[in-house]
Amino acid sequence: MVTENLKNVENKICQACKRCGRDRREVTLIAVSKTKPVEMIQEAIESGTSIFGENKVQEMLEKQELLKQELPEQELQWHMIGHLQRNKVKQLVGRVAMIHSVDSIRLARQIEDEFSKKNKMAHILVEVNMAKEDTKFGIMPEETEEILRQISQFHHIRVHGLMTIAPFVENPEENRVYFRNLHKLLVDINHKNIDNISMDELSMGMTGDYEVAIEEGATYIRVGTGIFGNRQYI
Ligand SMILES: *Cc1c(COP(=O)(O)O)cnc(C)c1O
């Protein structure tokens, strides 16, 4: 099932790129494997996927360990996409390629502290709540510049761009405005020439809306259900 779903998603990515004149290589697919067993991740790896997204630190580390035993020769990349508690940051040092969900200066400071202790660089995106939903994490769009100015002081953090989780909607066209505005925000901030801040990544689009997100400039799309099927939360 996973193999077939991946082919299907790949086709849609290619079509979306073609529609808007982008090169397929500008878009990185993150296979969101949260709640799914390592057997399914293995199937995805066998079909050529090597980049996975998880939203819980413990679950991510457990899966990394299991897969290291099963497939020691595989080079995998893990992205933390879910809300991150400060007391979990320490465990992530050296274990994560990108943290997509930095949503406060306090969290950024914790990342700086823990990564500096091990002399590692943290690669992050700042999560913006574009639709201003009460139920979502992420900073407000108008706070983004100020937070980036503060983060730019941290020597062990490199900000690569912005991330958003759009509302759950029936018609993905409804989310186009949020993707477009996140892109605009990225461009605006780049024009301000903040020291150490030069961003080119946009993490936006999930199973329901990744094609629209690609048309609006996404460089990372985070697809779970479309690859691994529906999730069951126990
Ligand atoms: C779960 C999750 C996804 C994937 O959602 P699907 O709709 O299953 O594709 C993407 N991004 C984040 C932040 C998530 O938590």
Coordinates of N, CA and C and ligand atoms in Angstrom, one line a residue:
M1 N 0.8 -1.2 0.0 CA 0.0 0.0 0.0 C 0.9 1.3 0.0
V2 N 1.9 1.3 0.9 CA 2.7 2.4 1.0 C 3.4 2.7 -0.4
T3 N 3.9 1.7 -1.0 CA 4.6 1.9 -2.3 C 3.7 2.6 -3.3
E4 N 2.5 2.0 -3.4 CA 1.5 2.6 -4.3 C 1.1 4.0 -4.0
N5 N 0.9 4.3 -2.7 CA 0.6 5.6 -2.3 C 1.7 6.6 -2.6
L6 N 2.9 6.2 -2.4 CA 4.1 7.0 -2.7 C 4.1 7.4 -4.2
K7 N 3.8 6.4 -5.0 CA 3.8 6.7 -6.5 C 2.8 7.7 -6.8
N8 N 1.6 7.6 -6.2 CA 0.5 8.5 -6.4 C 0.9 9.9 -6.0
V9 N 1.5 10.0 -4.8 CA 1.9 11.3 -4.3 C 2.9 11.9 -5.2
E10 N 3.9 11.1 -5.6 CA 5.0 11.6 -6.5 C 4.4 12.1 -7.8
N11 N 3.4 11.4 -8.4 CA 2.8 11.9 -9.6 C 2.2 13.3 -9.4
K12 N 1.5 13.4 -8.3 CA 0.8 14.7 -8.0 C 1.8 15.8 -7.8
I13 N 2.9 15.5 -7.1 CA 3.9 16.5 -6.9 C 4.4 17.0 -8.3
C14 N 4.7 16.0 -9.2 CA 5.2 16.3 -10.5 C 4.3 17.2 -11.3
Q15 N 3.0 16.8 -11.2 CA 2.0 17.6 -11.9 C 1.9 19.0 -11.4
A16 N 1.9 19.1 -10.1 CA 1.8 20.5 -9.4 C 3.0 21.3 -9.9
C17 N 4.2 20.7 -9.9 CA 5.4 21.4 -10.3 C 5.2 21.9 -11.7
K18 N 4.7 21.0 -12.6 CA 4.6 21.4 -14.0 C 3.6 22.5 -14.2
R19 N 2.5 22.5 -13.4 CA 1.5 23.5 -13.5 C 2.1 24.9 -13.2
C20 N 3.0 25.0 -12.3 CA 3.5 26.3 -11.9 C 4.9 26.5 -12.4
G21 N 5.4 25.7 -13.3 CA 6.8 25.9 -13.8 C 7.9 25.7 -12.9
R22 N 7.7 24.9 -11.9 CA 8.8 24.7 -10.9 C 9.5 23.4 -11.2
D23 N 10.8 23.3 -10.8 CA 11.6 22.0 -11.0 C 11.2 21.1 -9.8
R24 N 10.9 19.9 -10.1 CA 10.6 18.9 -9.1 C 11.6 18.9 -7.9
R25 N 12.9 19.2 -8.3 CA 13.9 19.1 -7.2 C 13.8 20.2 -6.2
E26 N 13.0 21.2 -6.5 CA 12.8 22.3 -5.5 C 11.9 21.9 -4.3
V27 N 11.2 20.7 -4.5 CA 10.2 20.3 -3.5 C 10.7 19.0 -2.8
T28 N 10.8 19.1 -1.5 CA 11.2 17.9 -0.7 C 10.0 17.3 0.0
L29 N 9.8 16.0 -0.3 CA 8.7 15.3 0.4 C 9.1 14.7 1.7
I30 N 8.4 15.1 2.8 CA 8.7 14.5 4.1 C 7.6 13.5 4.3
A31 N 7.9 12.3 4.5 CA 6.9 11.2 4.8 C 6.6 11.3 6.3
V32 N 5.4 11.7 6.7 CA 5.1 11.8 8.1 C 4.6 10.5 8.6
S33 N 5.4 9.9 9.4 CA 5.2 8.5 9.9 C 4.7 8.4 11.3
K34 N 4.3 9.5 11.9 CA 3.8 9.5 13.3 C 2.7 8.5 13.4
T35 N 2.7 7.8 14.6 CA 1.7 6.7 14.9 C 1.9 5.5 14.1
K36 N 2.7 5.5 13.1 CA 2.8 4.3 12.2 C 4.0 3.4 12.5
P37 N 3.9 2.1 12.4 CA 4.9 1.2 12.8 C 6.1 1.2 11.8
V38 N 7.3 0.8 12.4 CA 8.5 0.8 11.6 C 8.4 -0.1 10.3
E39 N 7.5 -1.1 10.4 CA 7.4 -1.9 9.1 C 6.9 -1.1 8.0
M40 N 6.1 -0.1 8.2 CA 5.6 0.8 7.2 C 6.7 1.7 6.7
I41 N 7.5 2.2 7.7 CA 8.6 3.0 7.3 C 9.6 2.3 6.5
Q42 N 9.8 1.0 6.8 CA 10.7 0.2 6.0 C 10.2 0.1 4.6
E43 N 8.9 -0.1 4.4 CA 8.4 -0.2 3.1 C 8.6 1.1 2.3
A44 N 8.5 2.2 3.0 CA 8.7 3.5 2.3 C 10.2 3.6 2.0
I45 N 11.1 3.2 2.8 CA 12.5 3.2 2.6 C 12.8 2.4 1.3
E46 N 12.2 1.2 1.3 CA 12.5 0.3 0.1 C 12.0 1.0 -1.2
S47 N 11.0 1.8 -1.1 CA 10.5 2.6 -2.3 C 11.2 3.9 -2.5
G48 N 12.3 4.1 -1.8 CA 13.2 5.2 -2.1 C 13.0 6.4 -1.2
T49 N 12.2 6.4 -0.2 CA 12.1 7.5 0.7 C 13.1 7.5 1.8
S50 N 13.7 8.6 2.2 CA 14.7 8.6 3.2 C 14.5 9.8 4.2
I51 N 13.4 10.5 4.1 CA 13.1 11.7 4.9 C 11.8 11.5 5.6
F52 N 11.9 11.4 7.0 CA 10.7 11.2 7.7 C 10.4 12.3 8.7
G53 N 9.1 12.5 9.0 CA 8.6 13.5 9.9 C 7.9 12.8 11.1
E54 N 8.2 13.3 12.3 CA 7.6 12.8 13.5 C 7.2 14.0 14.3
N55 N 6.2 13.8 15.2 CA 5.8 14.9 16.1 C 6.0 14.7 17.5
K56 N 6.6 13.5 17.9 CA 6.9 13.3 19.3 C 8.3 12.8 19.4
V57 N 9.1 13.4 20.3 CA 10.5 13.1 20.4 C 10.7 11.6 20.8
Q58 N 10.0 11.1 21.8 CA 10.2 9.7 22.2 C 10.0 8.7 21.1
E59 N 8.9 8.9 20.4 CA 8.5 8.0 19.3 C 9.6 8.1 18.2
M60 N 10.0 9.3 17.9 CA 11.1 9.4 16.9 C 12.3 8.7 17.2
L61 N 12.8 8.8 18.5 CA 14.0 8.2 18.9 C 13.9 6.7 18.9
E62 N 12.7 6.2 19.3 CA 12.5 4.7 19.3 C 12.6 4.2 17.9
K63 N 12.0 4.9 17.0 CA 12.0 4.4 15.6 C 13.4 4.5 15.0
Q64 N 14.1 5.5 15.4 CA 15.5 5.6 14.9 C 16.3 4.4 15.3
E65 N 16.1 4.0 16.6 CA 16.9 2.9 17.1 C 16.5 1.6 16.4
L66 N 15.2 1.3 16.3 CA 14.8 0.1 15.7 C 15.3 0.0 14.3
L67 N 15.2 1.1 13.5 CA 15.6 1.1 12.1 C 17.1 0.9 12.0
K68 N 17.9 1.5 12.9 CA 19.3 1.3 12.9 C 19.7 -0.1 13.0
Q69 N 18.9 -0.9 13.8 CA 19.2 -2.3 13.9 C 18.8 -3.1 12.7
E70 N 17.7 -2.7 12.1 CA 17.1 -3.4 10.9 C 17.9 -3.1 9.7
L71 N 18.2 -1.8 9.5 CA 18.8 -1.3 8.3 C 20.0 -0.4 8.6
P72 N 21.1 -1.0 9.1 CA 22.2 -0.2 9.6 C 22.9 0.6 8.5
E73 N 22.7 0.3 7.2 CA 23.4 1.0 6.1 C 22.6 2.2 5.6
Q74 N 21.3 2.3 6.1 CA 20.5 3.4 5.6 C 20.8 4.8 6.2
E75 N 20.9 5.7 5.3 CA 21.1 7.1 5.8 C 19.7 7.8 5.8
L76 N 19.2 8.0 7.0 CA 17.8 8.6 7.0 C 17.9 10.0 7.6
Q77 N 16.9 10.8 7.2 CA 16.8 12.2 7.8 C 15.5 12.3 8.6
W78 N 15.6 12.8 9.8 CA 14.4 12.9 10.6 C 14.1 14.4 10.9
H79 N 12.8 14.7 10.7 CA 12.4 16.1 10.9 C 11.4 16.1 12.0
M80 N 11.6 17.0 13.0 CA 10.6 17.2 14.0 C 9.6 18.2 13.6
I81 N 8.3 17.8 13.5 CA 7.3 18.7 12.9 C 6.3 19.1 13.9
G82 N 6.3 18.5 15.1 CA 5.2 18.7 16.1 C 5.7 19.7 17.2
H83 N 4.7 20.2 17.9 CA 5.0 21.1 19.0 C 6.0 20.5 20.0
L84 N 7.0 21.2 20.3 CA 8.2 20.7 21.0 C 8.2 21.3 22.4
Q85 N 8.2 20.4 23.4 CA 8.4 20.9 24.8 C 9.8 21.2 25.1
R86 N 10.1 22.2 25.9 CA 11.5 22.6 26.2 C 12.3 21.5 26.8
N87 N 11.6 20.7 27.7 CA 12.4 19.7 28.4 C 12.7 18.5 27.5
K88 N 12.3 18.5 26.3 CA 12.6 17.4 25.3 C 13.7 17.8 24.4
V89 N 14.1 19.0 24.4 CA 15.1 19.5 23.4 C 16.4 18.8 23.5
K90 N 16.8 18.5 24.7 CA 18.1 17.9 25.0 C 18.3 16.6 24.2
Q91 N 17.2 15.8 24.2 CA 17.3 14.5 23.6 C 17.4 14.6 22.0
L92 N 17.1 15.8 21.5 CA 17.1 15.9 20.0 C 18.5 16.2 19.5
V93 N 19.4 16.6 20.3 CA 20.7 17.1 19.8 C 21.4 15.9 19.1
G94 N 21.8 16.2 17.9 CA 22.5 15.1 17.1 C 21.5 14.1 16.4
R95 N 20.2 14.3 16.7 CA 19.2 13.3 16.2 C 18.2 13.8 15.2
V96 N 18.4 15.1 14.9 CA 17.3 15.7 14.1 C 17.9 16.5 13.0
A97 N 17.4 16.4 11.7 CA 17.9 17.2 10.6 C 17.4 18.6 10.6
M98 N 16.1 18.7 11.0 CA 15.4 20.0 11.0 C 14.3 20.0 12.0
I99 N 14.2 21.1 12.7 CA 13.1 21.3 13.6 C 12.1 22.3 13.0
H100 N 10.9 21.9 12.6 CA 10.0 22.7 11.8 C 9.2 23.6 12.7
S101 N 9.1 23.3 14.0 CA 8.1 23.8 14.9 C 8.6 24.7 16.0
V102 N 9.5 25.6 15.7 CA 10.0 26.6 16.7 C 9.0 27.7 16.8
D103 N 8.3 27.8 18.0 CA 7.2 28.7 18.1 C 7.3 29.7 19.2
S104 N 8.5 29.8 19.8 CA 8.6 30.8 20.9 C 10.1 31.1 21.0
I105 N 10.4 32.3 21.6 CA 11.8 32.6 21.9 C 12.3 31.7 23.0
R106 N 11.5 31.4 23.9 CA 11.9 30.5 25.0 C 12.4 29.1 24.5
L107 N 11.6 28.6 23.6 CA 12.0 27.3 23.0 C 13.4 27.5 22.2
A108 N 13.5 28.6 21.5 CA 14.7 28.8 20.7 C 15.9 28.9 21.7
R109 N 15.7 29.6 22.8 CA 16.8 29.8 23.8 C 17.2 28.4 24.3
Q110 N 16.2 27.5 24.6 CA 16.5 26.2 25.1 C 17.3 25.4 24.0
I111 N 16.9 25.5 22.8 CA 17.6 24.9 21.7 C 19.1 25.4 21.6
E112 N 19.2 26.7 21.7 CA 20.6 27.3 21.7 C 21.4 26.7 22.9
D113 N 20.8 26.6 24.1 CA 21.6 26.1 25.2 C 22.0 24.7 25.0
E114 N 21.1 23.8 24.6 CA 21.4 22.4 24.5 C 22.3 22.1 23.4
F115 N 22.1 22.7 22.2 CA 23.0 22.5 21.1 C 24.4 23.0 21.3
S116 N 24.5 24.1 22.0 CA 25.8 24.7 22.3 C 26.6 23.8 23.2
K117 N 25.9 23.2 24.2 CA 26.7 22.3 25.1 C 27.4 21.2 24.3
K118 N 26.8 20.7 23.2 CA 27.5 19.7 22.4 C 28.2 20.2 21.2
N119 N 28.2 21.5 21.1 CA 28.8 22.2 20.0 C 28.3 21.8 18.7
K120 N 26.9 21.7 18.6 CA 26.2 21.3 17.4 C 25.4 22.5 16.9
M121 N 25.1 22.5 15.6 CA 24.2 23.5 15.0 C 22.8 23.0 14.9
A122 N 21.8 23.7 15.3 CA 20.4 23.3 15.1 C 19.9 24.0 13.9
H123 N 19.3 23.2 13.0 CA 18.7 23.8 11.8 C 17.2 23.8 12.0
I124 N 16.6 25.0 11.9 CA 15.2 25.2 12.3 C 14.4 26.0 11.3
L125 N 13.1 25.9 11.5 CA 12.1 26.7 10.8 C 11.3 27.4 11.9
V126 N 10.8 28.5 11.7 CA 9.9 29.2 12.6 C 8.4 28.9 12.2
E127 N 7.6 28.4 13.2 CA 6.2 28.1 12.8 C 5.4 29.3 13.0
V128 N 4.6 29.6 12.0 CA 3.7 30.8 12.0 C 2.3 30.3 11.9
N129 N 1.4 30.9 12.7 CA 0.0 30.5 12.7 C -0.7 31.5 11.8
M130 N -0.6 31.2 10.5 CA -1.1 32.1 9.5 C -2.6 32.4 9.6
A131 N -3.4 31.4 9.9 CA -4.8 31.6 10.0 C -5.3 32.1 11.4
K132 N -4.3 32.3 12.2 CA -4.6 32.8 13.6 C -5.6 31.9 14.3
E133 N -5.5 30.6 14.2 CA -6.4 29.7 14.9 C -6.0 29.6 16.3
D134 N -7.0 29.7 17.2 CA -6.8 29.5 18.7 C -6.2 28.2 19.0
T135 N -6.6 27.2 18.2 CA -6.2 25.8 18.5 C -4.8 25.4 18.1
K136 N -4.1 26.3 17.4 CA -2.8 26.0 16.8 C -1.7 26.7 17.5
F137 N -0.6 26.0 17.5 CA 0.7 26.6 18.0 C 1.2 27.5 16.9
G138 N 2.3 28.2 17.1 CA 2.9 29.1 16.1 C 2.8 30.5 16.5
I139 N 3.7 31.3 16.1 CA 3.7 32.7 16.4 C 2.7 33.4 15.4
M140 N 2.3 34.6 15.8 CA 1.5 35.4 14.9 C 2.4 36.0 13.8
P141 N 1.8 36.1 12.5 CA 2.6 36.6 11.4 C 3.3 38.0 11.8
E142 N 2.6 38.8 12.5 CA 3.3 40.2 12.7 C 4.4 40.1 13.8
E143 N 4.5 39.0 14.5 CA 5.6 38.8 15.5 C 6.8 38.2 14.8
T144 N 6.7 37.7 13.6 CA 7.8 36.9 13.0 C 9.1 37.7 12.9
E145 N 9.1 38.9 12.5 CA 10.3 39.6 12.3 C 11.1 39.8 13.6
E146 N 10.3 40.2 14.7 CA 10.9 40.4 15.9 C 11.6 39.1 16.5
I147 N 10.8 38.0 16.4 CA 11.4 36.8 16.9 C 12.6 36.4 16.1
L148 N 12.6 36.6 14.8 CA 13.8 36.2 14.0 C 15.0 37.1 14.4
R149 N 14.7 38.4 14.7 CA 15.8 39.2 15.1 C 16.4 38.7 16.4
Q150 N 15.6 38.2 17.3 CA 16.1 37.7 18.6 C 16.9 36.3 18.3
I151 N 16.3 35.5 17.5 CA 17.0 34.2 17.2 C 18.3 34.4 16.5
S152 N 18.4 35.5 15.7 CA 19.6 35.7 15.0 C 20.8 35.9 15.9
Q153 N 20.6 36.2 17.2 CA 21.7 36.4 18.1 C 22.3 35.0 18.6
F154 N 21.5 34.0 18.3 CA 22.0 32.6 18.8 C 23.0 32.0 17.8
H155 N 24.1 31.6 18.3 CA 25.2 31.1 17.4 C 25.0 29.7 17.0
H156 N 24.2 28.9 17.7 CA 24.0 27.5 17.4 C 22.7 27.2 16.7
I157 N 22.1 28.2 16.2 CA 20.8 28.0 15.5 C 20.9 28.7 14.1
R158 N 20.5 27.9 13.1 CA 20.5 28.5 11.8 C 19.0 28.4 11.3
V159 N 18.4 29.5 11.1 CA 17.0 29.5 10.6 C 17.0 29.4 9.1
H160 N 16.3 28.4 8.6 CA 16.3 28.1 7.2 C 15.0 28.7 6.5
G161 N 14.0 28.9 7.4 CA 12.7 29.4 6.7 C 11.6 29.4 7.7
L162 N 10.4 29.3 7.1 CA 9.1 29.4 7.9 C 8.3 28.1 7.6
M163 N 7.4 27.8 8.6 CA 6.5 26.7 8.5 C 5.1 27.1 8.9
T164 N 4.1 26.5 8.3 CA 2.8 26.7 8.8 C 1.9 25.5 8.6
I165 N 1.0 25.4 9.6 CA 0.0 24.3 9.5 C -1.4 25.0 9.1
A166 N -1.9 24.8 7.9 CA -3.1 25.5 7.5 C -4.3 24.8 8.2
P167 N -5.4 25.5 8.2 CA -6.6 24.9 8.7 C -7.1 23.6 8.0
F168 N -7.9 22.8 8.7 CA -8.4 21.6 8.1 C -9.6 22.1 7.3
V169 N -9.6 21.9 6.0 CA -10.7 22.4 5.1 C -11.0 21.3 4.1
E170 N -12.3 21.4 3.6 CA -12.7 20.5 2.6 C -12.0 20.8 1.2
N171 N -12.0 22.1 0.9 CA -11.5 22.6 -0.3 C -10.1 23.2 -0.1
P172 N -9.1 22.6 -0.6 CA -7.7 23.1 -0.4 C -7.5 24.5 -0.9
E173 N -8.3 24.9 -1.9 CA -8.2 26.3 -2.4 C -8.4 27.3 -1.3
E174 N -9.1 27.0 -0.2 CA -9.3 27.9 0.9 C -8.0 28.2 1.6
N175 N -7.1 27.3 1.5 CA -5.8 27.5 2.2 C -4.7 28.3 1.3
R176 N -5.1 28.5 0.1 CA -4.1 29.1 -0.8 C -3.6 30.5 -0.2
V177 N -4.5 31.2 0.3 CA -4.2 32.6 0.8 C -3.2 32.5 1.9
Y178 N -3.3 31.4 2.8 CA -2.3 31.3 3.9 C -0.9 30.9 3.4
F179 N -0.9 30.1 2.4 CA 0.4 29.7 1.8 C 1.1 30.9 1.1
R180 N 0.2 31.6 0.3 CA 0.7 32.8 -0.4 C 1.3 33.8 0.6
N181 N 0.5 34.0 1.7 CA 1.0 35.0 2.6 C 2.2 34.6 3.4
L182 N 2.4 33.3 3.6 CA 3.6 32.8 4.3 C 4.8 33.1 3.4
H183 N 4.6 32.8 2.1 CA 5.7 33.1 1.1 C 6.0 34.6 1.1
K184 N 5.0 35.4 1.1 CA 5.2 36.9 1.1 C 6.0 37.3 2.3
L185 N 5.6 36.7 3.5 CA 6.3 37.0 4.7 C 7.8 36.7 4.6
L186 N 8.1 35.5 4.0 CA 9.5 35.1 3.9 C 10.3 36.1 3.0
V187 N 9.6 36.5 1.9 CA 10.3 37.4 1.0 C 10.5 38.8 1.7
D188 N 9.5 39.3 2.4 CA 9.6 40.6 3.1 C 10.7 40.6 4.1
I189 N 10.8 39.5 4.9 CA 11.8 39.4 5.9 C 13.2 39.3 5.3
N190 N 13.3 38.6 4.2 CA 14.6 38.5 3.5 C 15.1 39.9 3.0
H191 N 14.1 40.7 2.7 CA 14.5 42.1 2.2 C 15.0 43.0 3.3
K192 N 14.8 42.6 4.5 CA 15.2 43.4 5.7 C 16.7 43.2 6.0
N193 N 17.3 42.2 5.4 CA 18.7 41.9 5.6 C 19.1 41.9 7.1
I194 N 18.4 41.0 7.9 CA 18.7 40.8 9.3 C 20.0 39.9 9.3
D195 N 20.9 40.3 10.1 CA 22.2 39.5 10.2 C 21.9 38.0 10.5
N196 N 22.6 37.2 9.8 CA 22.4 35.7 10.0 C 21.1 35.2 9.6
I197 N 20.2 36.0 9.0 CA 18.9 35.5 8.6 C 18.8 35.6 7.1
S198 N 18.8 34.5 6.4 CA 18.6 34.4 5.0 C 17.8 33.1 4.8
M199 N 16.6 33.3 4.5 CA 15.7 32.1 4.5 C 15.3 31.7 3.1
D200 N 15.3 30.4 2.8 CA 14.7 30.0 1.6 C 13.8 28.8 1.6
E201 N 13.5 28.3 2.8 CA 12.6 27.1 2.9 C 11.2 27.5 3.4
L202 N 10.2 26.9 2.8 CA 8.8 27.1 3.2 C 8.3 25.7 3.4
S203 N 8.0 25.3 4.6 CA 7.4 24.1 5.0 C 5.9 24.2 5.1
M204 N 5.2 23.8 4.0 CA 3.7 24.0 4.0 C 3.0 23.0 3.1
G205 N 1.9 22.6 3.5 CA 1.1 21.6 2.7 C 1.2 20.2 3.3
M206 N 0.0 19.6 3.5 CA -0.2 18.3 4.0 C -1.0 17.5 3.0
T207 N -1.5 16.3 3.4 CA -2.2 15.5 2.5 C -3.3 16.2 1.7
G208 N -4.0 17.0 2.4 CA -5.2 17.6 1.8 C -4.9 18.8 0.9
D209 N -3.7 19.4 1.1 CA -3.5 20.7 0.4 C -2.1 20.9 -0.2
Y210 N -1.3 19.8 -0.3 CA 0.1 20.0 -0.7 C 0.3 20.4 -2.1
E211 N -0.7 20.1 -3.0 CA -0.6 20.6 -4.4 C -0.7 22.1 -4.5
V212 N -1.7 22.6 -3.7 CA -1.8 24.1 -3.7 C -0.6 24.7 -3.1
A213 N 0.0 24.1 -2.0 CA 1.2 24.6 -1.3 C 2.3 24.7 -2.3
I214 N 2.5 23.6 -3.1 CA 3.6 23.6 -4.1 C 3.4 24.8 -5.1
E215 N 2.2 25.0 -5.5 CA 1.9 26.1 -6.5 C 2.2 27.4 -5.8
E216 N 2.2 27.5 -4.5 CA 2.5 28.8 -3.8 C 3.9 28.8 -3.3
G217 N 4.8 27.8 -3.7 CA 6.2 28.0 -3.3 C 6.7 27.1 -2.3
A218 N 6.0 26.1 -1.8 CA 6.5 25.2 -0.8 C 7.8 24.5 -1.2
T219 N 8.7 24.4 -0.3 CA 9.9 23.6 -0.6 C 10.0 22.3 0.2
Y220 N 9.2 22.3 1.3 CA 9.0 21.1 2.1 C 7.5 20.8 2.1
I221 N 7.0 19.6 1.8 CA 5.6 19.3 2.0 C 5.7 18.1 3.0
R222 N 4.7 18.1 3.9 CA 4.7 17.1 5.0 C 3.4 16.2 4.8
V223 N 3.6 15.0 4.2 CA 2.5 14.2 3.9 C 2.5 12.9 4.7
G224 N 1.4 12.7 5.5 CA 1.3 11.5 6.3 C 0.2 10.6 5.7
T225 N -1.1 10.9 5.9 CA -2.2 10.1 5.5 C -2.1 9.6 4.0
G226 N -1.6 10.5 3.2 CA -1.6 10.2 1.7 C -0.5 9.1 1.4
I227 N 0.4 8.9 2.4 CA 1.4 7.8 2.2 C 1.1 6.6 3.0
F228 N 0.8 6.8 4.3 CA 0.6 5.7 5.2 C -0.8 5.3 5.6
G229 N -1.8 6.1 5.0 CA -3.2 5.8 5.4 C -3.6 6.6 6.6
N230 N -4.9 6.4 6.9 CA -5.5 7.1 8.1 C -4.8 6.7 9.4
R231 N -4.7 7.6 10.3 CA -4.1 7.3 11.6 C -5.2 7.0 12.6
Q232 N -4.8 6.0 13.5 CA -5.7 5.7 14.6 C -5.0 6.2 15.9
Y233 N -5.7 7.1 16.6 CA -5.1 7.5 17.9 C -5.8 6.7 19.0
I234 N -5.0 6.1 19.8 CA -5.6 5.2 20.9 C -5.7 6.1 22.2
Ligands
LIG1 C1 0.4 15.0 11.1 C2 1.1 16.1 10.5 C3 1.2 16.2 9.1 C4 0.7 15.2 8.1 O1 -0.7 15.3 8.0 P1 -1.5 14.5 6.9 O2 -2.8 15.2 6.8 O3 -1.7 13.1 7.5 O4 -0.7 14.5 5.7 C5 1.9 17.3 8.6 N1 2.4 18.3 9.4 C6 2.2 18.2 10.7 C7 2.8 19.3 11.6 C8 1.6 17.2 11.3 O5 1.5 17.1 12.7

